[in-house]
PDB file of C-alpha atoms in Angstrom:
ATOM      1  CA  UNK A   1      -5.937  -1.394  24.605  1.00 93.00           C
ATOM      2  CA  UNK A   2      -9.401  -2.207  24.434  1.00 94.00           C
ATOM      3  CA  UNK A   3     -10.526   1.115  23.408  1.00 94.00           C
ATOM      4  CA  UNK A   4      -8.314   1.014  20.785  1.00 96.00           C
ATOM      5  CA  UNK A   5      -9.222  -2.339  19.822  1.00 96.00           C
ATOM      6  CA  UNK A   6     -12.597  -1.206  19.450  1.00 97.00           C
ATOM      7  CA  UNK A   7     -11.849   1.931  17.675  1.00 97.00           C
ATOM      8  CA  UNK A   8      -9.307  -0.715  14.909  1.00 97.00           C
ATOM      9  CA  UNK A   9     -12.782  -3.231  14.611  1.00 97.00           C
ATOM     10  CA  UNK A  10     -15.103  -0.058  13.975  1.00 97.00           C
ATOM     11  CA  UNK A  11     -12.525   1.124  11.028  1.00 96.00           C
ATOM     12  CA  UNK A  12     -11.488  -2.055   9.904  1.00 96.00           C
ATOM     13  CA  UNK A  13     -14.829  -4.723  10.278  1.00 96.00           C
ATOM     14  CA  UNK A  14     -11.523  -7.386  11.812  1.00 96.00           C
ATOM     15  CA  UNK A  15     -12.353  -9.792  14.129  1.00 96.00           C
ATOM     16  CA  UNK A  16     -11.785  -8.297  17.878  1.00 96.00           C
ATOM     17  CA  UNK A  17      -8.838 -10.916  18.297  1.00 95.00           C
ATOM     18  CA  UNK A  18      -7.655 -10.243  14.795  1.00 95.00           C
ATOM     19  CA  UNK A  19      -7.853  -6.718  15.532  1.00 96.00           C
ATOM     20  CA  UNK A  20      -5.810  -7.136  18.779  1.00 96.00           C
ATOM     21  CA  UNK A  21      -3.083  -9.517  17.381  1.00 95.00           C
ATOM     22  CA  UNK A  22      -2.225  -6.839  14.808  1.00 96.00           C
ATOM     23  CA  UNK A  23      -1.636  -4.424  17.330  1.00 96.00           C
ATOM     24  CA  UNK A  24       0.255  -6.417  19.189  1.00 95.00           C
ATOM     25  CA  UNK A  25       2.750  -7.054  15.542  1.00 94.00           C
ATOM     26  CA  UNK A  26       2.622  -3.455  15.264  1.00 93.00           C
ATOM     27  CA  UNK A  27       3.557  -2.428  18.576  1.00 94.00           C
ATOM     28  CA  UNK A  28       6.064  -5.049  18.649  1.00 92.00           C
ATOM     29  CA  UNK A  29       7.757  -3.249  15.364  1.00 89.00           C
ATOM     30  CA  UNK A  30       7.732   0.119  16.841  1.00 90.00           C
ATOM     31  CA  UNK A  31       9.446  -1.150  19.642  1.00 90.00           C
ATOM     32  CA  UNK A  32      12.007  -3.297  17.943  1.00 86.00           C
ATOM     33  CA  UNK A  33      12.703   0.177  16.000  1.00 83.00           C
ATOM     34  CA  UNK A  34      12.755   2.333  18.468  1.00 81.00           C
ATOM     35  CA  UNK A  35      14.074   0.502  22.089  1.00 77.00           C
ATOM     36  CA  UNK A  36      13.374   2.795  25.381  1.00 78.00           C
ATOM     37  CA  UNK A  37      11.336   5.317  23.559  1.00 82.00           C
ATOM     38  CA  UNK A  38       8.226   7.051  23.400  1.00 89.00           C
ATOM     39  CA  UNK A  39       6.883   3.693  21.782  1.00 91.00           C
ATOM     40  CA  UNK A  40       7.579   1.845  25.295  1.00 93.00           C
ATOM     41  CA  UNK A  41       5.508   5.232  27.193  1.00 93.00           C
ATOM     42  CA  UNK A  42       2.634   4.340  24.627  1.00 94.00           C
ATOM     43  CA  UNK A  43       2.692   0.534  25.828  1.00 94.00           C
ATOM     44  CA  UNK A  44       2.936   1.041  29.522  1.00 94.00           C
ATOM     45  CA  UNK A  45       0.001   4.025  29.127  1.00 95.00           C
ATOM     46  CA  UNK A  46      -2.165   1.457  27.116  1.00 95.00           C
ATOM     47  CA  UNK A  47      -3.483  -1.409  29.621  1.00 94.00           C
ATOM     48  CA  UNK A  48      -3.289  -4.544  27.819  1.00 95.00           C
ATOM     49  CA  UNK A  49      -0.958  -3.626  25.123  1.00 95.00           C
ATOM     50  CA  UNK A  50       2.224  -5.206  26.936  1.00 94.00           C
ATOM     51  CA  UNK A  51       0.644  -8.687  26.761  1.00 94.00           C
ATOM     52  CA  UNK A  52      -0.743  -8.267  23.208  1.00 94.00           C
ATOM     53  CA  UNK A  53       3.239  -7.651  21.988  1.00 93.00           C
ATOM     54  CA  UNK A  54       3.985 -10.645  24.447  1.00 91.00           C
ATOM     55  CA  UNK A  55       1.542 -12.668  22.032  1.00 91.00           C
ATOM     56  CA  UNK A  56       2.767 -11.210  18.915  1.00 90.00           C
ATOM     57  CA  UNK A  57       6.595 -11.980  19.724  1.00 86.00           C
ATOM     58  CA  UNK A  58       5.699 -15.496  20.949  1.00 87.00           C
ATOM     59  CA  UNK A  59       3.661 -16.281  17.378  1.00 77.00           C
ATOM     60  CA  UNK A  60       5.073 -19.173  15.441  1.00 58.00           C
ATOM     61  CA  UNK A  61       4.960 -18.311  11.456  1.00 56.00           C
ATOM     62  CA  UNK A  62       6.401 -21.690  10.612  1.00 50.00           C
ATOM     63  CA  UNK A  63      10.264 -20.148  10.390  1.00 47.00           C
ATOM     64  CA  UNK A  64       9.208 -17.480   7.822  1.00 51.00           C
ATOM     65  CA  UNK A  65      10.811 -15.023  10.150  1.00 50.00           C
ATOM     66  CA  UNK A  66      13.797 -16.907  10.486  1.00 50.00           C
ATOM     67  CA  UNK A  67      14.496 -17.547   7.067  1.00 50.00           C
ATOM     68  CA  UNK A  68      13.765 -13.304   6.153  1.00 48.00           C
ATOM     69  CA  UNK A  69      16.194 -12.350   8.799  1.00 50.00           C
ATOM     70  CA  UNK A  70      18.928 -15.021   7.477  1.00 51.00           C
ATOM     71  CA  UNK A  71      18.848 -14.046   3.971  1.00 49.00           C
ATOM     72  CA  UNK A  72      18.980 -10.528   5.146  1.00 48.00           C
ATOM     73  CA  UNK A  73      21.782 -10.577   7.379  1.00 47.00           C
ATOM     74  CA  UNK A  74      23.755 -10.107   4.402  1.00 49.00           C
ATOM     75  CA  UNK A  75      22.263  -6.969   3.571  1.00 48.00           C
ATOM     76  CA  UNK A  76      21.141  -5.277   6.750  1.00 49.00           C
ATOM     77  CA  UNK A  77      17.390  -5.053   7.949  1.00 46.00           C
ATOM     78  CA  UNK A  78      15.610  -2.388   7.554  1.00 51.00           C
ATOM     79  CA  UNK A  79      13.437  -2.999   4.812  1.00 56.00           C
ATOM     80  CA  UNK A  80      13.159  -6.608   5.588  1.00 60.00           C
ATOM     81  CA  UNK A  81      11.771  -6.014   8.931  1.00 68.00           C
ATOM     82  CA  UNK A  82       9.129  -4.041   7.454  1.00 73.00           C
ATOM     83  CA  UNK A  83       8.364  -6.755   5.099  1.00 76.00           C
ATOM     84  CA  UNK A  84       8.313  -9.387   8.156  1.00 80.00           C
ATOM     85  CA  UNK A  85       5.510  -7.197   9.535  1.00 84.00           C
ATOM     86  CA  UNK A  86       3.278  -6.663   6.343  1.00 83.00           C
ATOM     87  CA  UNK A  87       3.633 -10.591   6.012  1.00 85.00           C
ATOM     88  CA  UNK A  88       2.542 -10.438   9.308  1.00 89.00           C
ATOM     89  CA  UNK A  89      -0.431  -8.462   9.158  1.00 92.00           C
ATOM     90  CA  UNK A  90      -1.369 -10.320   5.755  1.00 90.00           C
ATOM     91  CA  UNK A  91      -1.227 -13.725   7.297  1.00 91.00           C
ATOM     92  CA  UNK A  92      -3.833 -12.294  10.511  1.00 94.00           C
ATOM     93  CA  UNK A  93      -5.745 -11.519   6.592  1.00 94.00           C
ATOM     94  CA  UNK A  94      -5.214  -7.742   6.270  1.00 95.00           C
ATOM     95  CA  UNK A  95      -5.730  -5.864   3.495  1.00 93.00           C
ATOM     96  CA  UNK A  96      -3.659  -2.851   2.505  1.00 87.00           C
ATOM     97  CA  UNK A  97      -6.561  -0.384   2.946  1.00 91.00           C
ATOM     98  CA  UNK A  98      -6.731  -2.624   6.680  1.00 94.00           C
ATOM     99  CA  UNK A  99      -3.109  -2.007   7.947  1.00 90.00           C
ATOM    100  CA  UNK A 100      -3.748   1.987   6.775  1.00 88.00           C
ATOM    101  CA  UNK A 101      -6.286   2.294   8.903  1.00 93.00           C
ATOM    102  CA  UNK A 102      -5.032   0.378  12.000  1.00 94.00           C
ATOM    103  CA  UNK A 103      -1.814   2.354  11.624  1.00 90.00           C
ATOM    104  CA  UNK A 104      -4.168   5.801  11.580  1.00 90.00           C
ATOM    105  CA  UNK A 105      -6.212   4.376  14.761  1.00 94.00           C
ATOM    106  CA  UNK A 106      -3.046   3.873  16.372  1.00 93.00           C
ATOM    107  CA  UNK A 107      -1.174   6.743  15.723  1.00 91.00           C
ATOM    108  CA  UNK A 108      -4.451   8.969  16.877  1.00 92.00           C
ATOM    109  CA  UNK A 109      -4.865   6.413  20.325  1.00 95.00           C
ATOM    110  CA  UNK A 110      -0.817   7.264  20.714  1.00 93.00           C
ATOM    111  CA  UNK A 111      -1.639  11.124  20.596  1.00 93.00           C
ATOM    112  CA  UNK A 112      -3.842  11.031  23.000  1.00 94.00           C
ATOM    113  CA  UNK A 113      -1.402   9.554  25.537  1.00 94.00           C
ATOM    114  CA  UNK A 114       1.353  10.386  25.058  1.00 94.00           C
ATOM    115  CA  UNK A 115       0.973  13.708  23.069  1.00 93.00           C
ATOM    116  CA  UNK A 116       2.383  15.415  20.297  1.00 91.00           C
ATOM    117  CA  UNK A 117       5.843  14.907  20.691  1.00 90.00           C
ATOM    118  CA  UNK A 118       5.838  11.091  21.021  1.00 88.00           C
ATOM    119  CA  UNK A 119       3.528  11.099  18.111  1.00 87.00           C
ATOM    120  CA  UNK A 120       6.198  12.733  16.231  1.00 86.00           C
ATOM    121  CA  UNK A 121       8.691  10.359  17.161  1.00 83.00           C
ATOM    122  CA  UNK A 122       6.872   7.514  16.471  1.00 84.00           C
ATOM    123  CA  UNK A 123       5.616   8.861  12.929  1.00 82.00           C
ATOM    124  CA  UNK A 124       9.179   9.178  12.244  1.00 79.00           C
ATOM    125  CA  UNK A 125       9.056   5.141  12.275  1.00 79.00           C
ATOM    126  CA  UNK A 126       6.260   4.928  10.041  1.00 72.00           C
ATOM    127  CA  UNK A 127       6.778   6.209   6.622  1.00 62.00           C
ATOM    128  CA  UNK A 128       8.231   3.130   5.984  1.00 58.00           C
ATOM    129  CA  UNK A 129       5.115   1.057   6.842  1.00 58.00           C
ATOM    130  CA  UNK A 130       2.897   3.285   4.803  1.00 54.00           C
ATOM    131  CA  UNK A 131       4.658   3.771   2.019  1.00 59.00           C
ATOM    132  CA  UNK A 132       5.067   0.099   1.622  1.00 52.00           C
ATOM    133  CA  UNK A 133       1.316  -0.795   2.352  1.00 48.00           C
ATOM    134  CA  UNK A 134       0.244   2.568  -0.161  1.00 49.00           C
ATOM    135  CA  UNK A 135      -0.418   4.768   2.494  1.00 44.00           C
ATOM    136  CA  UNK A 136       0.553   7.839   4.103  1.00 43.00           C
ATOM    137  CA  UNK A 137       0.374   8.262   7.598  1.00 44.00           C
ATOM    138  CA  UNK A 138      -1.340  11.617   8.445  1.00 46.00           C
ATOM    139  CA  UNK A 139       0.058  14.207   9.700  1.00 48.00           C
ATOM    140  CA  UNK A 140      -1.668  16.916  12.388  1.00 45.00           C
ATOM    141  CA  UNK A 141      -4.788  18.856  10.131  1.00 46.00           C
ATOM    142  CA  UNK A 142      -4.249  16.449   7.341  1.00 44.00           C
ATOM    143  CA  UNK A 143      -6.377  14.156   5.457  1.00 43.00           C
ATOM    144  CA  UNK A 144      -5.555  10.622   4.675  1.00 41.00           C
ATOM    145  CA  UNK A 145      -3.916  10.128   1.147  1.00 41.00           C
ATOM    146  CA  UNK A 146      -3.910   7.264  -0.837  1.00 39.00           C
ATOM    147  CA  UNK A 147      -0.906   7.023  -3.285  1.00 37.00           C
ATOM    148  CA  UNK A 148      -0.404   4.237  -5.779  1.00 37.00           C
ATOM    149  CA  UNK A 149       2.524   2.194  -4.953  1.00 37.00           C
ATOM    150  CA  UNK A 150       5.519   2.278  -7.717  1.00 37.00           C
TER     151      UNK A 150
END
């Protein structure tokens, strides 16, 4: 967790505990998404990162959350979880460009532990997070592609 941490400040100039807290709402997404998966391996493999999901499910955002999830029960989730974590990550003060790059840091820290084929599982959650902040995630011997959201 730290390393990663690190790596997140180095590509993103956040705070460490900014840094960390976003994490924490990230990994705390992927898990929601994807219960006993390769997203839980990634956690247990990454000291720290337990208690950093811990902090992010035990945040208070004054009932935002609350009130998202109610209106959307009507609907489904889906997309409104993905906008409870982009609120998220814009209230820690995240910028677009930001979240791209934290989601690219993680997704390469994931790869390393837990290899290709939870990387590929875990991209599968993704797309939906980077299309909605702008970005791509990047795929193996790709570059990173900005698109203009519609």
């Amino acid at each position: 967790m730290e390393d990663l941490t690190r790596r997140v400040v180095d590509s993103t100039s956040l705070e460490p505990s900014i840094a960390k807290a976003a994490i924490g709402h990230v990994l705390l997404f992927l898990r929601d998404k994807a219960p006993g998966s390769h997203v839980d391996e990634f956690i247990d493999k990454m000291r720290g990162a337990r208690e950093a999901v811990a902090a992010a499910q035990a945040a208070d955002d004054g009932g935002v959350t609350q009130a998202i999830e109610g209106l959307t029960s009507f609907m489904g989730h889906g997309r409104a979880d993905l906008n409870i974590l982009v609120g998220k990550l814009g209230n820690l003060g995240l910028t677009e460009a930001q979240s791209a790059r934290l989601i690219e840091e993680m997704v390469d820290r994931a790869k390393a532990l837990i290899g290709d084929e939870g990387v590929a599982k875990i991209r599968a959650i993704l797309p939906a997070l980077a299309e909605r902040s702008g970005v791509m995630p990047q795929q193996p011997g790709a570059t990173s592609e900005t698109r203009p959201r519609a």
